[in-house]
Coordinates of C-alpha atoms in Angstrom, one line a residue:
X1 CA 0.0 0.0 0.0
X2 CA 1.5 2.8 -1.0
X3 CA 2.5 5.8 1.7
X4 CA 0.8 9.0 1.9
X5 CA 1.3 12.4 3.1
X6 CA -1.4 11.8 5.9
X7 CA 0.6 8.7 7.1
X8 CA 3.6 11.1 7.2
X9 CA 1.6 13.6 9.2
X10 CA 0.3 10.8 11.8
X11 CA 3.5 9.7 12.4
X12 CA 5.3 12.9 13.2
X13 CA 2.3 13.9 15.1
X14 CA 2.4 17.5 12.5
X15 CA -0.7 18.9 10.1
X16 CA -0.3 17.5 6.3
X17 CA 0.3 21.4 6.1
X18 CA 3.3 21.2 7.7
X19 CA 4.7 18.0 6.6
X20 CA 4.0 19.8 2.5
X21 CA 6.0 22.7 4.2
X22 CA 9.3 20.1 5.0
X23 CA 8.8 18.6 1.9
X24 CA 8.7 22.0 -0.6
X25 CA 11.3 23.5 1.9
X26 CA 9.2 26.5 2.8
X27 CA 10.6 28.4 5.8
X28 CA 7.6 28.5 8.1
X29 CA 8.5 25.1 9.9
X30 CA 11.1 25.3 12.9
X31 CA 14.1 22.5 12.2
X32 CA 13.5 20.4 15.4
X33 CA 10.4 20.0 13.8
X34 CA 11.2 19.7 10.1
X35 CA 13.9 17.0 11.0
X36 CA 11.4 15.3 12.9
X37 CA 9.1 15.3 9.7
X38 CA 12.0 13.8 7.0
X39 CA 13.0 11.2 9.4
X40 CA 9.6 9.6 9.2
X41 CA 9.8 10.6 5.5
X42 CA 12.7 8.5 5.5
X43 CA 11.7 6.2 7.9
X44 CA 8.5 5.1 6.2
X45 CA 10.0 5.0 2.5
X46 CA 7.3 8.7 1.4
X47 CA 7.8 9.4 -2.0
X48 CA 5.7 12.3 -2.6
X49 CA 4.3 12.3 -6.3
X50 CA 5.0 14.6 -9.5
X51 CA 1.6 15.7 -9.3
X52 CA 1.7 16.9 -5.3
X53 CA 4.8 18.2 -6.1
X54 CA 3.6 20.4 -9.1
X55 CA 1.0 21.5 -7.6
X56 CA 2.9 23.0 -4.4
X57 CA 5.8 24.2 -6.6
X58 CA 4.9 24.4 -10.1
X59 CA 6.7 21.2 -10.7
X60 CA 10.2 21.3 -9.4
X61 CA 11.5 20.4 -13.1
X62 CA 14.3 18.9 -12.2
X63 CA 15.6 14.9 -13.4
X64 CA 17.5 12.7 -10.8
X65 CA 20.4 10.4 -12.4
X66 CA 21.5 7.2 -10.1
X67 CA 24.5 5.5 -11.0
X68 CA 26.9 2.9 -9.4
X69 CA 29.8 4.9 -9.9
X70 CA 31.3 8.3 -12.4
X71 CA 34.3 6.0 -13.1
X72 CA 33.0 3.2 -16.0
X73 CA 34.4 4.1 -19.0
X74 CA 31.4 4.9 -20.5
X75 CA 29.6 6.9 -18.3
X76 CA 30.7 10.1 -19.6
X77 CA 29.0 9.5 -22.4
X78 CA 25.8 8.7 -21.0
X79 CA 25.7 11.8 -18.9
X80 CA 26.5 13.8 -21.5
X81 CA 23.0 12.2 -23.5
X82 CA 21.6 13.0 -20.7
X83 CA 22.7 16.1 -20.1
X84 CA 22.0 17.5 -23.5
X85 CA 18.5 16.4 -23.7
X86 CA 17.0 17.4 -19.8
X87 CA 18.9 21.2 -20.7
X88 CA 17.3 21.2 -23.6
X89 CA 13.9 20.6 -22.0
X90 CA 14.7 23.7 -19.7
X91 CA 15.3 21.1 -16.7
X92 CA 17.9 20.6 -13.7
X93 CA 19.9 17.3 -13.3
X94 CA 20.6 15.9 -9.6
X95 CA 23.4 13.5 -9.5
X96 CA 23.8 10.3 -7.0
X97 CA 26.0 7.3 -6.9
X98 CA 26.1 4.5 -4.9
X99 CA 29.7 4.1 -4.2
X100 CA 29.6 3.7 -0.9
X101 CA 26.9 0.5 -1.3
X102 CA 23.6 0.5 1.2
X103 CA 24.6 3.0 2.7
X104 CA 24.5 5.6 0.0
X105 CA 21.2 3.9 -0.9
X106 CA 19.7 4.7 1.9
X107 CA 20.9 8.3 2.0
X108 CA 19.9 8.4 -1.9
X109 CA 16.3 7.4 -0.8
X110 CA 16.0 9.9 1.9
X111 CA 17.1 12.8 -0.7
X112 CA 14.5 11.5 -2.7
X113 CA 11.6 11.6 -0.3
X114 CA 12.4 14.9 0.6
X115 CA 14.1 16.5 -2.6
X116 CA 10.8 15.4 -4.5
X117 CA 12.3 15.9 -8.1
X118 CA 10.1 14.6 -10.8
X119 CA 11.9 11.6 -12.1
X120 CA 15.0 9.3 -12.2
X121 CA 16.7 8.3 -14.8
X122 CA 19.5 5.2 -13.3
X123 CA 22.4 3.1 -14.7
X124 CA 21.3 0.2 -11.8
X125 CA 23.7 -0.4 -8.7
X126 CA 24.1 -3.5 -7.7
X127 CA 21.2 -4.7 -5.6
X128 CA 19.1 -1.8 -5.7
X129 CA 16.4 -3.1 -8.4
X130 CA 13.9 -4.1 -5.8
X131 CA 14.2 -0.4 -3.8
X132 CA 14.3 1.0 -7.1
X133 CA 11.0 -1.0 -7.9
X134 CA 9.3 0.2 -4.8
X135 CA 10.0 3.9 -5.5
X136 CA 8.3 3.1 -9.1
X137 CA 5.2 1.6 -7.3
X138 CA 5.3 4.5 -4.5
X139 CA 5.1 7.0 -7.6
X140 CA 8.5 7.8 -8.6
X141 CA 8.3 7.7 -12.5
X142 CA 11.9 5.9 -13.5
X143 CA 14.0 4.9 -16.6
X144 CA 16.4 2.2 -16.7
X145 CA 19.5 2.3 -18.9
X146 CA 20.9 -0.9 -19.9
X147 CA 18.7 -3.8 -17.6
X148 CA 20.9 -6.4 -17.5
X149 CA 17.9 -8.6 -18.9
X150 CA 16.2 -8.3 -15.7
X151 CA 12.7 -6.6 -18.1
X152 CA 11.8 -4.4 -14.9
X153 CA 8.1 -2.8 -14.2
X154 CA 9.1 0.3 -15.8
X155 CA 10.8 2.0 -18.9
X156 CA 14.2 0.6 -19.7
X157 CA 16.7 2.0 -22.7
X158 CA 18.6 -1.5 -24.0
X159 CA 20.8 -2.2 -26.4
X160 CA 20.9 -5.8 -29.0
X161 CA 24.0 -7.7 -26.7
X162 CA 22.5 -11.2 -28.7
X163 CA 23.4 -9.5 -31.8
X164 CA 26.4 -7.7 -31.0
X165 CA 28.2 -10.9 -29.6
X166 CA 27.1 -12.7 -33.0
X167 CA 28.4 -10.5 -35.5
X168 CA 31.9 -10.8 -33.2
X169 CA 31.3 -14.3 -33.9
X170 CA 30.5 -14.4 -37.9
X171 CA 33.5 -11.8 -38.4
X172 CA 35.9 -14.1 -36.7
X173 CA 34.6 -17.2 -38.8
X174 CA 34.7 -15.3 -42.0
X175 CA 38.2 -14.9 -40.9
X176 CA 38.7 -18.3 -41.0
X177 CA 39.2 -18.7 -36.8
X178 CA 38.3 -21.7 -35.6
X179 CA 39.2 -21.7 -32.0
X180 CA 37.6 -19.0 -30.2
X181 CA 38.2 -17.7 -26.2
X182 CA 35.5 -15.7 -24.2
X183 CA 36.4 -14.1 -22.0
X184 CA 32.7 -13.2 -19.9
X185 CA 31.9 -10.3 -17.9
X186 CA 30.0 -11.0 -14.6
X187 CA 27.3 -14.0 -15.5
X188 CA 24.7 -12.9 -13.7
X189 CA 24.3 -9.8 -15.8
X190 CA 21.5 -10.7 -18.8
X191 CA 23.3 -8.4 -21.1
X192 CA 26.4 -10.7 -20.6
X193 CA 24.2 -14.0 -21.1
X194 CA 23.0 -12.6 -24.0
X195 CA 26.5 -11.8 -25.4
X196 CA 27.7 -15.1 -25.0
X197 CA 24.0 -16.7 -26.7
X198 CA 25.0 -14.8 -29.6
X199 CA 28.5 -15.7 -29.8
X200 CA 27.6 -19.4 -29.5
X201 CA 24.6 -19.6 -32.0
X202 CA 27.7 -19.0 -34.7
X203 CA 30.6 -20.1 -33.4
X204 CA 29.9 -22.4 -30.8
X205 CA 32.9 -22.8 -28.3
X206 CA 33.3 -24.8 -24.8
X207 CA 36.7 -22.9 -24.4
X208 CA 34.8 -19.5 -22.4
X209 CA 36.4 -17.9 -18.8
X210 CA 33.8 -16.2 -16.4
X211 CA 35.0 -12.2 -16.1
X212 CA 34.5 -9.4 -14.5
X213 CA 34.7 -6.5 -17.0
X214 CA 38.3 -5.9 -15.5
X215 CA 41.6 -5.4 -17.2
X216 CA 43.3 -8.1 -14.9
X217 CA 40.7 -10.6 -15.4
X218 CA 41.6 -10.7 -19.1
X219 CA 45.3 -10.5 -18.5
X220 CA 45.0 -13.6 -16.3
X221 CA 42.3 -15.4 -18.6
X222 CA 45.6 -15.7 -21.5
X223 CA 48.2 -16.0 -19.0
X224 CA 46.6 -19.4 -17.8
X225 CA 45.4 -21.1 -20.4
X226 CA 48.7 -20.3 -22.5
X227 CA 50.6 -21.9 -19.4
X228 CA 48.2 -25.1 -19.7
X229 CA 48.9 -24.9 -23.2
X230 CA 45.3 -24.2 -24.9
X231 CA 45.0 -23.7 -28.2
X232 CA 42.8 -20.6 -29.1
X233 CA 43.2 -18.4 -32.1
X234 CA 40.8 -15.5 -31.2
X235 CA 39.4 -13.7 -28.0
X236 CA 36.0 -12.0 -28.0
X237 CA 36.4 -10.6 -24.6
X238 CA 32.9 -9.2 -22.9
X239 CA 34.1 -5.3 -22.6
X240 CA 37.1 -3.4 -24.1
X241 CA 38.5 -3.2 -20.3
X242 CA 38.8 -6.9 -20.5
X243 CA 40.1 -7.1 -23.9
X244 CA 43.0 -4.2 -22.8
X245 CA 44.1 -6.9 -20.6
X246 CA 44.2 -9.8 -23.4
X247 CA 45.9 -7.9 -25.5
X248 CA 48.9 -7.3 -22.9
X249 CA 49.2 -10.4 -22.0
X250 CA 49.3 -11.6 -25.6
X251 CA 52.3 -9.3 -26.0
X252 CA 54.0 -9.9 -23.2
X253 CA 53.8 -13.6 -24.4
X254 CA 55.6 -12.8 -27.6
X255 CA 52.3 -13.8 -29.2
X256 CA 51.4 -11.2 -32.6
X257 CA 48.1 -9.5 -32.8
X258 CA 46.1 -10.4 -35.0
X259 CA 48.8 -12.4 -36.8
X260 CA 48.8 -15.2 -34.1
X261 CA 45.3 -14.3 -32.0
X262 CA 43.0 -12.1 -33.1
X263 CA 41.3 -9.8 -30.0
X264 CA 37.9 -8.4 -30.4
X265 CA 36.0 -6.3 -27.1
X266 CA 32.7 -4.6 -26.4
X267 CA 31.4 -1.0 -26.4
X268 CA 33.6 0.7 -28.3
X269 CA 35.0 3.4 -25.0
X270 CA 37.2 6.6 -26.2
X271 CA 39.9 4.3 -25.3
X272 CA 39.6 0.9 -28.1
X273 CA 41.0 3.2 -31.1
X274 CA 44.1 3.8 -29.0
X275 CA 45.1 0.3 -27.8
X276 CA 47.8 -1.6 -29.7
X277 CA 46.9 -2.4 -32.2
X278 CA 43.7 -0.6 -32.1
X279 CA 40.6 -2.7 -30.9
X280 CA 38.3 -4.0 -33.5
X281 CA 35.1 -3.7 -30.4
X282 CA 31.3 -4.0 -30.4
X283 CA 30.1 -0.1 -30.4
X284 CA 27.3 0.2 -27.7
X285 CA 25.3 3.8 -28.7
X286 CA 25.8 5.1 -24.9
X287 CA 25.6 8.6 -25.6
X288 CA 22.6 8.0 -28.0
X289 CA 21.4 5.7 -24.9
X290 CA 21.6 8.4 -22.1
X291 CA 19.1 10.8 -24.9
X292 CA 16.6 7.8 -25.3
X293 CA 16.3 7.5 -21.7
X294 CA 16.2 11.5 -20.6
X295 CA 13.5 11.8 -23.6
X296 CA 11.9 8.6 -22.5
X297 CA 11.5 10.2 -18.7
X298 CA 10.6 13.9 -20.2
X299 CA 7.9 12.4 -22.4
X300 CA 6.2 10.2 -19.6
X301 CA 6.3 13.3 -16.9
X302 CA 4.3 15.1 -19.8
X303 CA 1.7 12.9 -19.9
X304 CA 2.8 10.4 -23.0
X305 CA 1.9 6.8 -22.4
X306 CA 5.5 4.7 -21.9
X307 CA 6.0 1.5 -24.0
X308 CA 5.2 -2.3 -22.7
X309 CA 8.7 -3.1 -23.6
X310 CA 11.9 -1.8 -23.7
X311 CA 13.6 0.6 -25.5
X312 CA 16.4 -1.2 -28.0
X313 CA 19.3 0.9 -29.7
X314 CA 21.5 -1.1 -32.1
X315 CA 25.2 -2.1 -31.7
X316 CA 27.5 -2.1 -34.4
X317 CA 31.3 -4.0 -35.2
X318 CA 33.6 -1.5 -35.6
X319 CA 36.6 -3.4 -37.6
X320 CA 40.0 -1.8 -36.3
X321 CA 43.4 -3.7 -36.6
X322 CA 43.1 -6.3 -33.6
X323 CA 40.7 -8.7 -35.8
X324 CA 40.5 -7.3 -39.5

């Protein structure tokens, strides 16, 4: 049941008057008080809606953006999607991350009951889908960049990962390679299930390492299995962090890319052109991503139905001279 102002009011033992007052920051409540009032908002999860919140300050037009962390690669360009389209639309961005874990969840939802901006747009934390999913049914109108598969209740901005890891796939048999590595990012993730189905519906291999989109995990994937004496020819590792890492140990092992392995990654960061030799990667369209999900959010909080499903973008192989 979902948590109303009047529940708010009851609990701090204030008017609905003066709990609106907290909540809209007007100066007429004294702070013992007002501190009283957002700890219950906090307390009790309160998300006050759009409409309440238009209607006590003409809408507050501002967007909040939750992400994990500023430092993935490609995060910069999906703030600056997002950026470009919510200043476009005349509306202020508030910025959160979670890198301190439940912790700066629980501060995030406490900002949120008592900031009352009129949506979220949110690259997902780890663990947060279910809190997340309670703001959406409290009232909180939310989009989703990249759902990991996980098809929540409300809007989500994907793009094709089955696709993506199958044209890595049909460019490395068109090659003429015949003994693949995968190197995975963290299997849980749908996106990363998806980019291995892909792979495997062409060129089906048993030869695959679980990953964790790190630079070390790739480095360590080639170090072993040359030192157990594998034959691969080609690695489609599941991010171009990963693939950095194959393609230093592959030199460092005296072995010639692509001459000897050919190395393909995924998402195309600033970073895959300037590798060596530069990464032939899957480009992901983050920038393009951040816009579909900012006008996705926009659109809803002016009164346009969202879709059932979600939002799909297309990736792309961009051929560079790591797997011609």
């Amino acid at each position: 049941m979902r948590v109303t102002i009047a529940d708010v009011a009851r609990e701090a033992g204030v008017s609905k008057t003066t709990v609106s007052r907290v909540i809209n920051f007007k100066g007429e409540v004294d702070g013992s008080t007002a501190a009283r009032v957002r700890e219950v908002i906090a307390g009790l999860g309160y998300v006050p809606s759009s409409g309440a919140v238009g209607l006590a300050r003409g809408r507050s037009r501002t967007v909040g953006l939750l992400v994990p962390s500023f430092t993935w690669p490609w995060m910069g360009e999906v703030l600056q999607g997002i950026v470009d389209t919510v200043e476009a639309a005349d509306y202020g961005l508030l910025l959160f991350t979670c890198t301190r874990g439940a912790q700066s969840v629980e501060r995030f939802t406490t900002q949120v009951s008592a900031r009352a901006f009129d949506g979220l747009v949110v690259v997902e934390p780890e663990n947060t889908l279910d809190q997340l999913t309670a703001l959406h049914r409290a009232g909180l109108p939310i989009v989703l960049i990249d759902d990991r598969g996980r098809h929540p209740e409300f809007p989500s901005v994907v793009t094709t990962n089955h696709e993506g890891g199958a044209s890595v796939a049909r460019h490395l048999r068109a090659a003429g390679r015949t003994r693949p590595m995968v190197v995975t990012g963290p299997t849980h993730f749908g996106c990363v299930r998806d980019r291995l189905a892909g792979f495997r519906s062409v060129l089906p291999t048993e030869l695959v390492v679980d990953g964790d989109f790190t630079e070390r995990r790739g480095r360590l994937a080639v170090e072993q299995h040359l030192a157990a004496g594998t034959e691969f020819d080609s690695v489609f590792a599941h991010n171009d962090i990963t693939a950095a890492g194959v393609l230093r140990a592959l030199r460092a092992a005296g072995r010639r890319v692509p001459d000897d392995v050919a190395v393909v990654g995924f998402d195309d960061i600033p970073m895959a052109e300037h590798t060596e030799p530069p990464l032939t990667t899957v480009h992901q369209p983050t920038r393009q991503m951040g816009e579909a999900a900012a006008s996705l959010l926009l659109s809803h909080l002016g009164g346009t139905a969202v879709p059932d499903g979600p939002v799909v973008l297309p990736t792309e192989l961009v051929v560079r001279h790591s797997a011609p």
